Coordinates of C-alpha atoms and ligand atoms in Angstrom, one line a residue:
M1 CA 7.6 17.8 8.6
K2 CA 8.1 14.2 10.0
P3 CA 8.9 12.0 7.2
R4 CA 6.5 8.8 7.3
S5 CA 7.8 5.5 8.3
S6 CA 10.5 4.5 6.3
R7 CA 9.4 0.8 6.8
D8 CA 6.0 1.6 4.8
G9 CA 6.3 -1.3 1.7
R10 CA 8.1 -3.6 4.2
N11 CA 4.9 -3.4 6.4
A12 CA 2.9 -4.6 3.7
A13 CA 1.2 -8.6 4.2
A14 CA 3.8 -10.6 3.1
A15 CA 1.1 -13.3 3.6
A16 CA 0.0 -11.9 0.7
A17 CA 2.6 -13.6 -1.5
L18 CA 1.9 -17.0 0.2
L19 CA 0.8 -19.6 -2.4
L20 CA -1.2 -22.6 -2.0
A21 CA -1.2 -25.6 -4.1
A22 CA -4.2 -24.3 -5.8
L23 CA -2.8 -21.4 -7.6
V24 CA -1.9 -24.2 -10.3
L25 CA -5.3 -23.4 -11.5
S26 CA -5.6 -19.7 -12.2
G27 CA -6.4 -19.0 -15.5
D28 CA -3.9 -16.1 -16.1
V29 CA -3.3 -13.6 -18.3
L30 CA 0.2 -12.6 -19.6
P31 CA 1.2 -9.1 -18.7
A32 CA 2.7 -7.3 -21.1
V33 CA 6.5 -7.3 -21.0
V34 CA 8.2 -4.5 -23.0
A35 CA 11.0 -6.5 -24.5
V36 CA 14.6 -4.8 -24.2
G37 CA 15.7 -4.0 -27.9
A38 CA 19.3 -5.1 -28.2
A39 CA 20.6 -6.6 -25.2
P40 CA 22.3 -4.2 -23.0
S41 CA 25.4 -4.1 -21.6
F42 CA 26.7 -2.1 -18.4
N43 CA 29.8 -2.0 -16.5
Y44 CA 29.2 -4.5 -14.0
K45 CA 32.5 -4.9 -12.6
D46 CA 31.9 -1.2 -11.5
A47 CA 28.5 -1.9 -10.2
L48 CA 29.9 -5.0 -8.7
T49 CA 32.4 -2.5 -6.6
K50 CA 29.9 0.0 -6.1
S51 CA 27.2 -2.3 -4.6
I52 CA 29.7 -3.8 -1.7
M53 CA 30.9 0.1 -1.1
F54 CA 27.4 1.0 -0.2
L55 CA 27.4 -1.6 2.6
E56 CA 30.3 0.5 3.8
A57 CA 28.2 3.5 4.3
Q58 CA 25.7 1.4 6.8
R59 CA 28.3 0.5 9.2
S60 CA 27.9 1.2 12.8
G61 CA 30.9 1.4 15.5
K62 CA 34.4 2.1 15.2
L63 CA 35.6 2.0 11.5
P64 CA 39.2 0.8 10.6
P65 CA 41.2 2.9 8.4
T66 CA 40.7 0.8 5.4
N67 CA 36.9 2.6 5.8
R68 CA 36.4 3.8 1.9
I69 CA 33.2 5.9 2.5
K70 CA 35.3 9.4 3.4
W71 CA 32.3 11.2 4.6
R72 CA 31.6 8.7 7.5
G73 CA 32.9 8.7 11.0
D74 CA 32.6 6.7 14.2
S75 CA 29.2 6.4 15.1
G76 CA 27.7 4.2 18.4
M77 CA 30.4 4.1 20.2
E78 CA 28.4 3.7 23.7
D79 CA 25.8 1.2 22.2
G80 CA 25.2 -1.2 25.0
K81 CA 26.0 1.2 27.1
L82 CA 22.8 1.5 28.6
A83 CA 23.5 -2.3 30.0
N84 CA 26.6 -2.0 30.3
V85 CA 27.5 -4.3 27.4
D86 CA 29.2 -3.6 24.1
L87 CA 27.1 -3.6 21.2
T88 CA 29.2 -1.8 19.3
G89 CA 29.3 -2.4 15.6
G90 CA 26.6 -3.9 12.8
Y91 CA 24.4 -2.3 10.2
Y92 CA 21.6 0.5 10.4
D93 CA 19.8 -1.6 7.8
A94 CA 18.7 1.6 5.8
G95 CA 18.4 5.0 6.0
D96 CA 18.1 5.7 9.7
N97 CA 19.9 4.5 12.2
V98 CA 18.7 2.1 14.2
K99 CA 20.5 -1.4 14.1
Y100 CA 17.5 -4.1 13.6
G101 CA 18.3 -7.1 14.4
L102 CA 16.3 -9.0 12.1
P103 CA 17.4 -7.5 8.1
L104 CA 21.1 -7.5 10.1
A105 CA 21.1 -10.7 10.8
F106 CA 19.0 -11.7 7.0
T107 CA 22.2 -9.5 5.2
V108 CA 24.8 -10.9 6.9
T109 CA 23.2 -14.4 5.9
T110 CA 22.7 -13.5 2.2
L111 CA 26.3 -12.0 1.8
A112 CA 27.7 -15.5 3.2
W113 CA 25.8 -17.2 0.8
T114 CA 27.1 -15.3 -1.7
A115 CA 30.7 -15.5 -0.8
M116 CA 30.2 -19.3 -1.2
A117 CA 28.1 -19.5 -4.1
F118 CA 30.4 -16.7 -6.3
E119 CA 33.0 -17.3 -4.9
K120 CA 35.3 -17.7 -7.5
E121 CA 33.4 -14.7 -10.0
L122 CA 34.6 -12.3 -6.7
K123 CA 37.6 -13.4 -6.3
A124 CA 38.4 -13.0 -10.4
A125 CA 36.3 -9.6 -9.9
G126 CA 39.2 -8.9 -6.6
E127 CA 36.0 -8.5 -4.3
L128 CA 36.2 -11.2 -2.5
E129 CA 37.9 -9.7 0.5
N130 CA 35.6 -6.6 0.6
V131 CA 32.7 -9.3 0.6
H132 CA 34.0 -11.4 3.5
A133 CA 34.7 -8.1 5.6
A134 CA 31.6 -7.1 5.1
I135 CA 30.5 -10.5 6.8
R136 CA 32.9 -9.7 9.4
W137 CA 31.5 -6.6 10.2
G138 CA 28.4 -8.6 11.0
T139 CA 29.2 -11.4 12.8
D140 CA 31.7 -9.8 15.4
Y141 CA 28.6 -7.7 15.8
F142 CA 26.2 -10.8 16.7
L143 CA 29.2 -12.2 18.9
K144 CA 28.9 -9.7 21.2
A145 CA 24.9 -10.0 20.8
A146 CA 25.0 -13.9 21.8
T147 CA 27.0 -13.8 24.6
K148 CA 24.3 -15.7 27.0
K149 CA 22.4 -18.1 26.7
D150 CA 18.8 -18.4 26.1
H151 CA 19.5 -14.8 25.1
L152 CA 20.4 -12.2 22.3
W153 CA 20.4 -8.5 21.6
V154 CA 18.3 -8.1 19.2
Q155 CA 18.2 -4.1 18.3
V156 CA 19.6 -0.5 19.7
G157 CA 18.2 2.5 18.8
D158 CA 14.6 3.5 19.9
P159 CA 12.9 3.6 15.9
N160 CA 10.1 6.2 16.9
A161 CA 12.9 8.9 18.6
D162 CA 15.1 7.9 16.1
H163 CA 12.6 8.8 13.3
Q164 CA 11.8 12.1 15.2
C165 CA 15.5 13.4 14.3
W166 CA 17.1 13.6 10.9
V167 CA 20.6 13.8 12.2
R168 CA 23.8 11.7 11.1
P169 CA 24.5 8.7 13.2
E170 CA 28.1 10.4 13.9
N171 CA 26.1 12.5 15.8
M172 CA 23.0 11.5 17.2
P173 CA 21.1 12.6 20.5
T174 CA 18.6 9.8 20.5
P175 CA 18.3 7.2 22.5
R176 CA 20.2 4.0 22.0
T177 CA 17.4 1.7 23.7
L178 CA 18.3 -2.0 24.0
Y179 CA 15.8 -5.0 22.9
Q180 CA 16.6 -8.5 23.8
I181 CA 15.0 -11.6 23.3
N182 CA 15.3 -14.2 26.5
D183 CA 13.4 -17.2 28.2
K184 CA 10.3 -14.7 28.9
T185 CA 10.2 -12.8 25.6
P186 CA 10.4 -15.3 22.8
G187 CA 12.1 -14.3 19.1
S188 CA 12.1 -17.3 17.0
E189 CA 12.4 -15.3 13.6
I190 CA 15.3 -13.2 14.7
A191 CA 17.0 -15.9 16.8
A192 CA 16.6 -18.5 13.8
E193 CA 18.0 -16.2 11.8
T194 CA 20.8 -15.0 13.7
A195 CA 22.0 -19.0 14.0
A196 CA 21.6 -19.0 10.0
A197 CA 23.6 -16.1 9.6
M198 CA 26.7 -17.3 11.9
T199 CA 25.9 -20.8 10.4
A200 CA 26.7 -19.6 7.1
S201 CA 29.8 -17.6 7.8
S202 CA 31.3 -20.2 10.0
M203 CA 31.9 -21.9 6.7
V204 CA 32.6 -18.6 4.6
F205 CA 35.6 -18.3 7.2
R206 CA 36.8 -22.1 7.7
K207 CA 40.1 -21.6 6.7
D208 CA 40.2 -19.6 10.1
K209 CA 39.6 -22.2 12.5
P210 CA 39.0 -20.4 15.2
Y211 CA 36.6 -18.0 14.1
S212 CA 35.1 -20.3 12.5
R213 CA 34.9 -22.5 15.5
R214 CA 33.1 -19.5 17.7
L215 CA 30.7 -18.6 14.9
L216 CA 29.3 -22.3 14.7
N217 CA 29.7 -23.5 18.8
K218 CA 27.1 -20.2 19.0
A219 CA 25.0 -21.1 16.2
K220 CA 25.6 -24.8 16.8
L221 CA 25.5 -27.5 19.7
L222 CA 26.2 -26.7 22.8
M223 CA 23.7 -28.5 24.3
T224 CA 23.9 -32.4 24.6
N225 CA 20.7 -33.2 22.3
G226 CA 23.1 -31.6 19.1
I227 CA 21.1 -28.7 18.4
S228 CA 21.8 -25.8 18.3
Q229 CA 22.1 -23.1 21.4
L230 CA 20.3 -20.6 19.2
F231 CA 18.3 -23.1 17.4
Q232 CA 17.6 -24.7 20.5
F233 CA 16.3 -21.9 22.0
A234 CA 14.3 -20.5 18.9
K235 CA 12.7 -23.6 18.8
T236 CA 11.3 -24.2 22.5
H237 CA 10.7 -20.8 22.8
Q238 CA 8.3 -20.2 20.1
G239 CA 7.1 -17.1 19.6
T240 CA 6.8 -13.8 17.0
Y241 CA 9.3 -11.2 18.4
D242 CA 7.2 -8.0 18.2
G243 CA 9.4 -4.9 19.1
E244 CA 10.7 -4.6 15.8
C245 CA 6.9 -3.9 14.7
P246 CA 6.1 -1.4 13.2
F247 CA 9.3 -1.6 11.4
Y248 CA 9.8 -4.6 10.5
C249 CA 7.2 -7.1 11.3
S250 CA 7.6 -10.4 10.4
Y251 CA 3.9 -11.2 9.1
S252 CA 5.2 -14.3 7.9
G253 CA 6.1 -16.0 11.4
Y254 CA 9.1 -18.1 12.1
N255 CA 8.4 -21.4 10.2
D256 CA 10.2 -20.1 7.4
E257 CA 13.3 -19.3 9.3
L258 CA 13.4 -22.2 11.3
L259 CA 13.8 -24.1 8.2
W260 CA 16.1 -21.8 6.8
A261 CA 18.1 -22.1 10.2
A262 CA 18.1 -25.8 10.2
T263 CA 18.8 -26.1 6.0
W264 CA 21.8 -23.7 6.8
L265 CA 23.2 -25.6 10.2
Y266 CA 22.7 -29.2 8.1
L267 CA 25.0 -28.1 5.3
A268 CA 27.2 -26.7 7.6
T269 CA 27.4 -29.7 9.8
K270 CA 25.9 -32.7 8.3
R271 CA 24.4 -33.4 11.5
Q272 CA 21.4 -35.9 11.4
V273 CA 19.5 -33.8 13.7
Y274 CA 19.1 -30.9 11.4
A275 CA 18.1 -33.3 8.5
D276 CA 15.2 -35.0 10.4
F277 CA 14.0 -31.7 11.5
I278 CA 13.7 -31.0 7.7
G279 CA 12.3 -33.7 6.7
H280 CA 10.0 -34.2 9.0
E281 CA 9.2 -31.5 11.3
A282 CA 10.0 -28.3 9.2
I283 CA 7.2 -26.7 7.6
S284 CA 7.7 -25.7 4.4
S285 CA 5.6 -23.3 1.9
S286 CA 5.6 -22.7 -1.7
V287 CA 5.9 -18.7 -1.7
A288 CA 6.3 -16.5 -4.6
E289 CA 8.8 -14.4 -2.7
F290 CA 12.0 -13.9 -0.9
S291 CA 13.3 -11.4 1.7
W292 CA 14.2 -10.7 5.1
D293 CA 10.7 -11.5 5.8
L294 CA 10.3 -14.4 4.0
K295 CA 13.3 -17.4 3.7
F296 CA 11.1 -20.4 2.3
P297 CA 12.8 -20.1 -1.4
G298 CA 15.9 -19.6 0.0
A299 CA 16.0 -22.9 1.8
Q300 CA 13.9 -24.4 -0.7
V301 CA 16.9 -23.9 -3.6
L302 CA 19.8 -25.1 -1.0
L303 CA 18.2 -28.4 -0.3
A304 CA 16.5 -29.4 -4.0
E305 CA 20.0 -31.2 -4.5
L306 CA 19.6 -32.9 -1.8
N307 CA 16.5 -35.3 -2.5
M308 CA 15.2 -34.4 1.0
T309 CA 11.3 -34.7 1.3
S310 CA 9.6 -31.8 3.1
S311 CA 7.2 -32.4 6.4
G312 CA 4.3 -35.3 5.5
G313 CA 6.4 -36.7 2.4
L314 CA 4.6 -35.0 -0.3
Q315 CA 6.4 -32.9 -2.2
S316 CA 10.6 -32.5 -2.8
F317 CA 12.2 -29.3 -2.1
K318 CA 13.3 -29.2 -5.8
S319 CA 9.3 -29.0 -6.3
Q320 CA 8.8 -26.2 -4.1
A321 CA 11.5 -24.5 -5.5
D322 CA 10.5 -24.7 -9.1
N323 CA 7.4 -23.7 -7.7
F324 CA 9.0 -20.1 -7.0
V325 CA 10.5 -20.0 -10.4
C326 CA 6.9 -20.8 -12.3
A327 CA 5.5 -17.5 -10.1
V328 CA 7.7 -15.2 -11.0
L329 CA 8.2 -15.8 -14.8
P330 CA 5.6 -14.5 -16.8
D331 CA 5.9 -17.2 -19.1
T332 CA 4.7 -20.1 -17.2
P333 CA 1.0 -21.0 -16.9
F334 CA 1.4 -20.4 -12.8
H335 CA 3.0 -16.9 -12.6
Q336 CA 1.5 -14.6 -9.9
V337 CA 4.1 -11.9 -9.3
S338 CA 3.3 -8.6 -11.4
I339 CA 5.6 -7.4 -13.8
T340 CA 5.7 -3.6 -14.6
P341 CA 5.5 -2.4 -18.0
G342 CA 8.8 -1.8 -18.2
G343 CA 9.5 -5.6 -16.9
M344 CA 10.5 -5.7 -13.4
I345 CA 9.2 -7.2 -10.8
H346 CA 6.8 -5.1 -8.5
L347 CA 5.1 -6.7 -4.9
R348 CA 4.8 -3.4 -3.3
D349 CA 5.9 -0.5 -3.2
G350 CA 8.6 0.3 -0.4
A351 CA 11.8 -1.4 -1.5
N352 CA 10.6 -3.1 -4.1
S353 CA 14.1 -3.4 -5.4
Q354 CA 14.7 -6.1 -2.4
Y355 CA 12.2 -8.6 -4.3
V356 CA 14.6 -7.5 -7.8
T357 CA 17.6 -8.2 -6.8
S358 CA 16.3 -11.5 -4.5
T359 CA 14.5 -13.0 -7.3
A360 CA 17.6 -12.4 -9.6
F361 CA 20.0 -13.7 -6.6
L362 CA 17.8 -16.9 -6.6
F363 CA 17.5 -17.5 -10.4
V364 CA 21.4 -17.4 -11.2
A365 CA 21.9 -20.2 -7.7
Y366 CA 19.4 -22.1 -8.9
S367 CA 20.3 -22.3 -12.2
D368 CA 23.4 -23.0 -11.1
I369 CA 22.1 -26.0 -8.9
L370 CA 19.9 -27.3 -12.1
R371 CA 22.8 -27.7 -14.3
R372 CA 24.9 -29.6 -11.8
I373 CA 21.7 -32.1 -11.4
N374 CA 20.8 -31.8 -15.0
Q375 CA 17.4 -30.6 -14.6
P376 CA 14.9 -28.2 -15.7
V377 CA 12.6 -26.2 -13.8
M378 CA 9.0 -28.0 -14.3
C379 CA 6.0 -25.8 -14.1
G380 CA 3.7 -28.5 -14.1
A381 CA 4.6 -30.0 -17.3
Q382 CA 6.2 -27.2 -19.3
A383 CA 9.9 -27.5 -18.6
V384 CA 12.0 -24.1 -18.1
Q385 CA 15.4 -24.9 -18.9
P386 CA 18.2 -23.3 -16.2
A387 CA 19.2 -20.3 -19.6
R388 CA 16.0 -18.9 -18.8
L389 CA 16.1 -18.2 -15.4
L390 CA 19.5 -16.3 -15.9
Q391 CA 17.7 -14.3 -18.8
F392 CA 15.5 -13.3 -16.4
A393 CA 17.6 -12.5 -13.6
K394 CA 19.8 -10.1 -16.0
Q395 CA 17.1 -8.8 -17.1
Q396 CA 16.2 -7.7 -13.1
I397 CA 19.7 -6.1 -12.8
D398 CA 19.7 -4.4 -16.1
Y399 CA 16.2 -2.7 -15.2
L400 CA 18.2 -1.4 -12.1
L401 CA 21.2 -0.6 -13.8
G402 CA 19.3 1.3 -16.7
A403 CA 17.5 -0.9 -19.1
N404 CA 14.3 0.5 -18.1
P405 CA 11.3 3.0 -19.7
R406 CA 13.0 6.1 -17.9
G407 CA 16.5 4.5 -19.2
R408 CA 18.0 5.7 -15.7
S409 CA 20.1 4.3 -13.6
Y410 CA 18.5 3.8 -9.6
V411 CA 22.2 3.2 -8.3
V412 CA 24.0 5.9 -6.7
G413 CA 27.0 7.2 -8.3
F414 CA 26.5 4.7 -11.2
G415 CA 24.8 5.1 -14.9
V416 CA 23.1 7.0 -16.4
N417 CA 21.4 10.1 -14.2
P418 CA 21.6 8.2 -11.0
P419 CA 19.6 8.9 -8.4
T420 CA 20.4 12.4 -6.2
Q421 CA 18.1 12.4 -3.5
P422 CA 18.3 9.0 -0.8
H423 CA 16.4 9.1 1.7
H424 CA 19.3 8.8 4.1
R425 CA 20.2 10.1 6.7
G426 CA 24.1 10.3 6.6
A427 CA 24.3 10.8 3.0
S428 CA 21.9 13.9 3.5
T429 CA 23.3 15.4 6.2
P430 CA 26.6 18.1 6.2
V431 CA 29.5 16.7 8.2
L432 CA 29.5 17.5 11.4
P433 CA 32.1 18.2 13.9
P434 CA 32.0 15.3 16.5
G435 CA 30.1 16.5 19.5
Y436 CA 28.5 18.9 17.4
Q437 CA 25.0 19.1 19.1
V438 CA 22.1 18.6 16.7
N439 CA 18.8 20.1 17.1
C440 CA 15.5 17.8 16.5
G441 CA 13.3 20.0 16.0
M442 CA 15.1 22.0 13.2
S443 CA 16.7 18.9 11.5
F444 CA 14.1 18.3 9.1
S445 CA 13.5 21.4 8.1
E446 CA 17.5 22.3 7.4
W447 CA 18.2 18.6 6.0
F448 CA 15.9 16.3 5.3
T449 CA 12.8 19.3 3.3
P450 CA 14.8 21.3 0.9
D451 CA 14.9 19.7 -2.7
R452 CA 18.6 19.8 -3.3
P453 CA 21.0 16.8 -3.7
N454 CA 22.7 15.1 -0.9
P455 CA 25.5 16.6 -0.2
N456 CA 27.2 13.3 0.3
E457 CA 27.2 10.4 -2.3
L458 CA 25.7 7.1 -0.6
T459 CA 27.8 5.4 -3.8
G460 CA 26.7 1.8 -4.7
A461 CA 23.0 2.3 -3.0
I462 CA 20.3 0.7 -4.8
M463 CA 17.2 2.6 -4.4
G464 CA 13.6 1.6 -3.1
G465 CA 13.1 1.7 -6.6
P466 CA 10.3 3.0 -9.2
D467 CA 6.8 2.2 -8.5
G468 CA 4.3 -0.6 -10.2
G469 CA 3.9 1.6 -13.4
D470 CA 7.9 2.5 -13.6
N471 CA 7.4 5.7 -12.2
F472 CA 10.1 7.1 -10.0
S473 CA 10.3 10.2 -7.9
D474 CA 14.0 11.3 -7.0
K475 CA 13.1 13.3 -3.7
R476 CA 14.1 12.7 0.0
G477 CA 10.7 12.7 0.8
N478 CA 9.9 9.9 -1.3
S479 CA 11.2 6.9 1.2
S480 CA 9.2 4.3 -0.7
C481 CA 11.6 5.4 -3.5
T482 CA 14.6 6.5 -2.7
E483 CA 15.4 4.7 0.4
P484 CA 18.1 1.9 0.3
C485 CA 18.1 -1.2 2.6
T486 CA 21.2 -3.7 3.2
Y487 CA 19.6 -6.4 2.1
I488 CA 18.5 -4.8 -1.3
N489 CA 22.4 -4.4 -1.7
S490 CA 23.6 -7.7 -0.2
L491 CA 21.5 -10.3 -2.9
S492 CA 22.4 -7.7 -5.8
I493 CA 26.4 -8.7 -4.9
G494 CA 26.4 -12.4 -6.6
P495 CA 24.4 -11.4 -9.5
L496 CA 26.8 -8.5 -10.4
A497 CA 29.6 -10.9 -9.5
A498 CA 28.4 -13.5 -12.2
L499 CA 27.4 -11.0 -14.9
A500 CA 30.9 -8.9 -14.4
I501 CA 32.6 -12.2 -14.7
R502 CA 30.6 -14.9 -16.9
G503 CA 29.3 -12.7 -19.4
P504 CA 25.8 -12.1 -20.5
N505 CA 25.0 -15.4 -20.8
L506 CA 25.5 -16.1 -16.9
I507 CA 26.2 -19.8 -17.4
A508 CA 29.0 -20.9 -14.8
T509 CA 33.0 -22.3 -16.6
Q510 CA 33.5 -25.4 -15.2
Ligands
NAG601 C1 17.6 -37.7 -6.5 O1 16.2 -38.3 -7.1 C2 16.7 -38.7 -8.1 C3 15.5 -39.7 -8.7 O2 14.9 -40.6 -7.5 C4 17.9 -39.5 -8.7 O3 17.8 -39.5 -10.1 C5 19.1 -38.3 -8.2 O4 20.4 -38.2 -8.3 C6 18.9 -38.0 -6.7 N1 20.1 -36.8 -6.7 C7 20.8 -37.3 -5.4 C8 21.8 -35.9 -5.2 O5 20.6 -37.8 -4.8
NAG602 C1 3.4 7.5 -14.6 O1 3.7 8.7 -15.0 C2 2.9 9.3 -16.1 C3 3.5 10.1 -16.5 O2 4.5 10.3 -16.3 C4 1.5 8.3 -15.4 O3 0.9 9.2 -16.5 C5 1.8 7.6 -15.3 O4 -0.1 7.3 -14.7 C6 2.3 7.2 -14.6 N1 1.8 6.1 -13.8 C7 1.5 5.2 -12.2 C8 1.2 3.9 -12.0 O5 1.6 6.2 -11.1
NAG603 C1 6.7 7.9 -4.3 O1 6.7 8.2 -6.2 C2 5.6 7.2 -6.9 C3 6.7 7.5 -8.2 O2 6.5 8.7 -8.7 C4 4.8 7.7 -6.3 O3 4.1 6.5 -6.7 C5 4.0 7.7 -5.1 O4 3.5 7.7 -5.1 C6 5.0 8.6 -4.4 N1 5.0 8.3 -3.1 C7 4.8 9.4 -1.9 C8 4.7 9.1 -0.9 O5 4.7 10.6 -2.8

């Protein structure tokens, strides 16, 4: 039996999450949120370490001797060969063996933001170097993918052929087809997200000047007018790249990626050209979702303390960032995100945990900014204090760790009754000798269908998670529940580091 596309949930119309200013008028009924009794406490440090380890299990290419995932080996060693280029490295996004540019870049951008916003905590937890290594695993790959002007390699691996073979990447016989964007095939989302990833990473690696400069030079002004090469490319060849659809379709368009990339370029360079773009040209909308597809709230939070006005000058980014919070929190007049009876944000089935970790991340990052500027969130006339954001962020992370109606963990290898059947090719296939010829036709009945735990522990993988009724099925065949994704984990690292080091109230020490 061929499994359903592993991207089911990722394709639901993100546009549905778009909020219009008119949402302010909706008459809301508070969902029943089950109060979590005594404040649960978990070994957050352990969860943090494991969450980073999952990213190591997703690495493609030649693994370093420091690789901690013993059942993983070198893979995708000929990636790029079809065009005589070296595209080894990078990450597999989820349970399959394709390297998709858009989610890969978003994973790296969010890791870089994490490394900066939670630097102190990661250092105190002894994990900063591991996060830096995780970023570099992505940026080394981007430097290979972005060698030529007006050109970017955006994907390795034919997803349809890949999905017809349940095989670990070390032994995959499936075609490593290459996909690119160029002056004839636009792809503003991927170009801008890749520019954002390289720019944010250049800030992380500032102490390594040559490397940082290489990243920024790729992502920024090689052009006379001071606009990033990739960014210029994204702007002048505007258009959506459909090549990753139906696996990763950009439902939200590219305006959010352009704003997001310009924001990172502005933060890295402080150049007026990006400020002008942000203030006068960029389109910014209030939305209730932060994800690989939709970055508005991320940019708005980053811009909230800079007092820039968005196009038309009608709204500051602070009020748009506030709108995100108001749409999520169940106790504001403007809430619109559905919350399960057990208290988990539920936008849609399939990798729903990405919204849980992304919201927790933004809430902690934003509350730190709110404390710096000494302002609350304003939901209409109702002021929401930063402490409330932190409390909600903790509740979301705790839910995934075990404070949920099922009293179980949704993180592999962590806590009570953790998942055993992640929808993941490498973890569910035994270690095979190099060169072992896998029969794709037999692979599903051998390794996918049997109802037994995976032979390899996918340590730290956060599952796609429960459905809207807090129900979860620990079955490999149920990809919406059991498939992990790099960007679910990348966004969990900051909140976990904060919980591990700051303590349960999550308030940053000076
Ligand atoms: C932003 O504007 C407000 C109100 O005009 C002002 O109080 C605040 O200091 C400004 N913040 C920055 C970072 O310039
Ligand atoms: C969740 O499972 C329970 C029984 O285990 C069932 O009664 C309920 O309808 C399920 N909820 C959803 C949303 O499927
Ligand atoms: C996966 O499991 C969840 C929770 O039990 C359920 O709601 C959903 O329908 C299942 N999906 C499939 C494809 O079986």
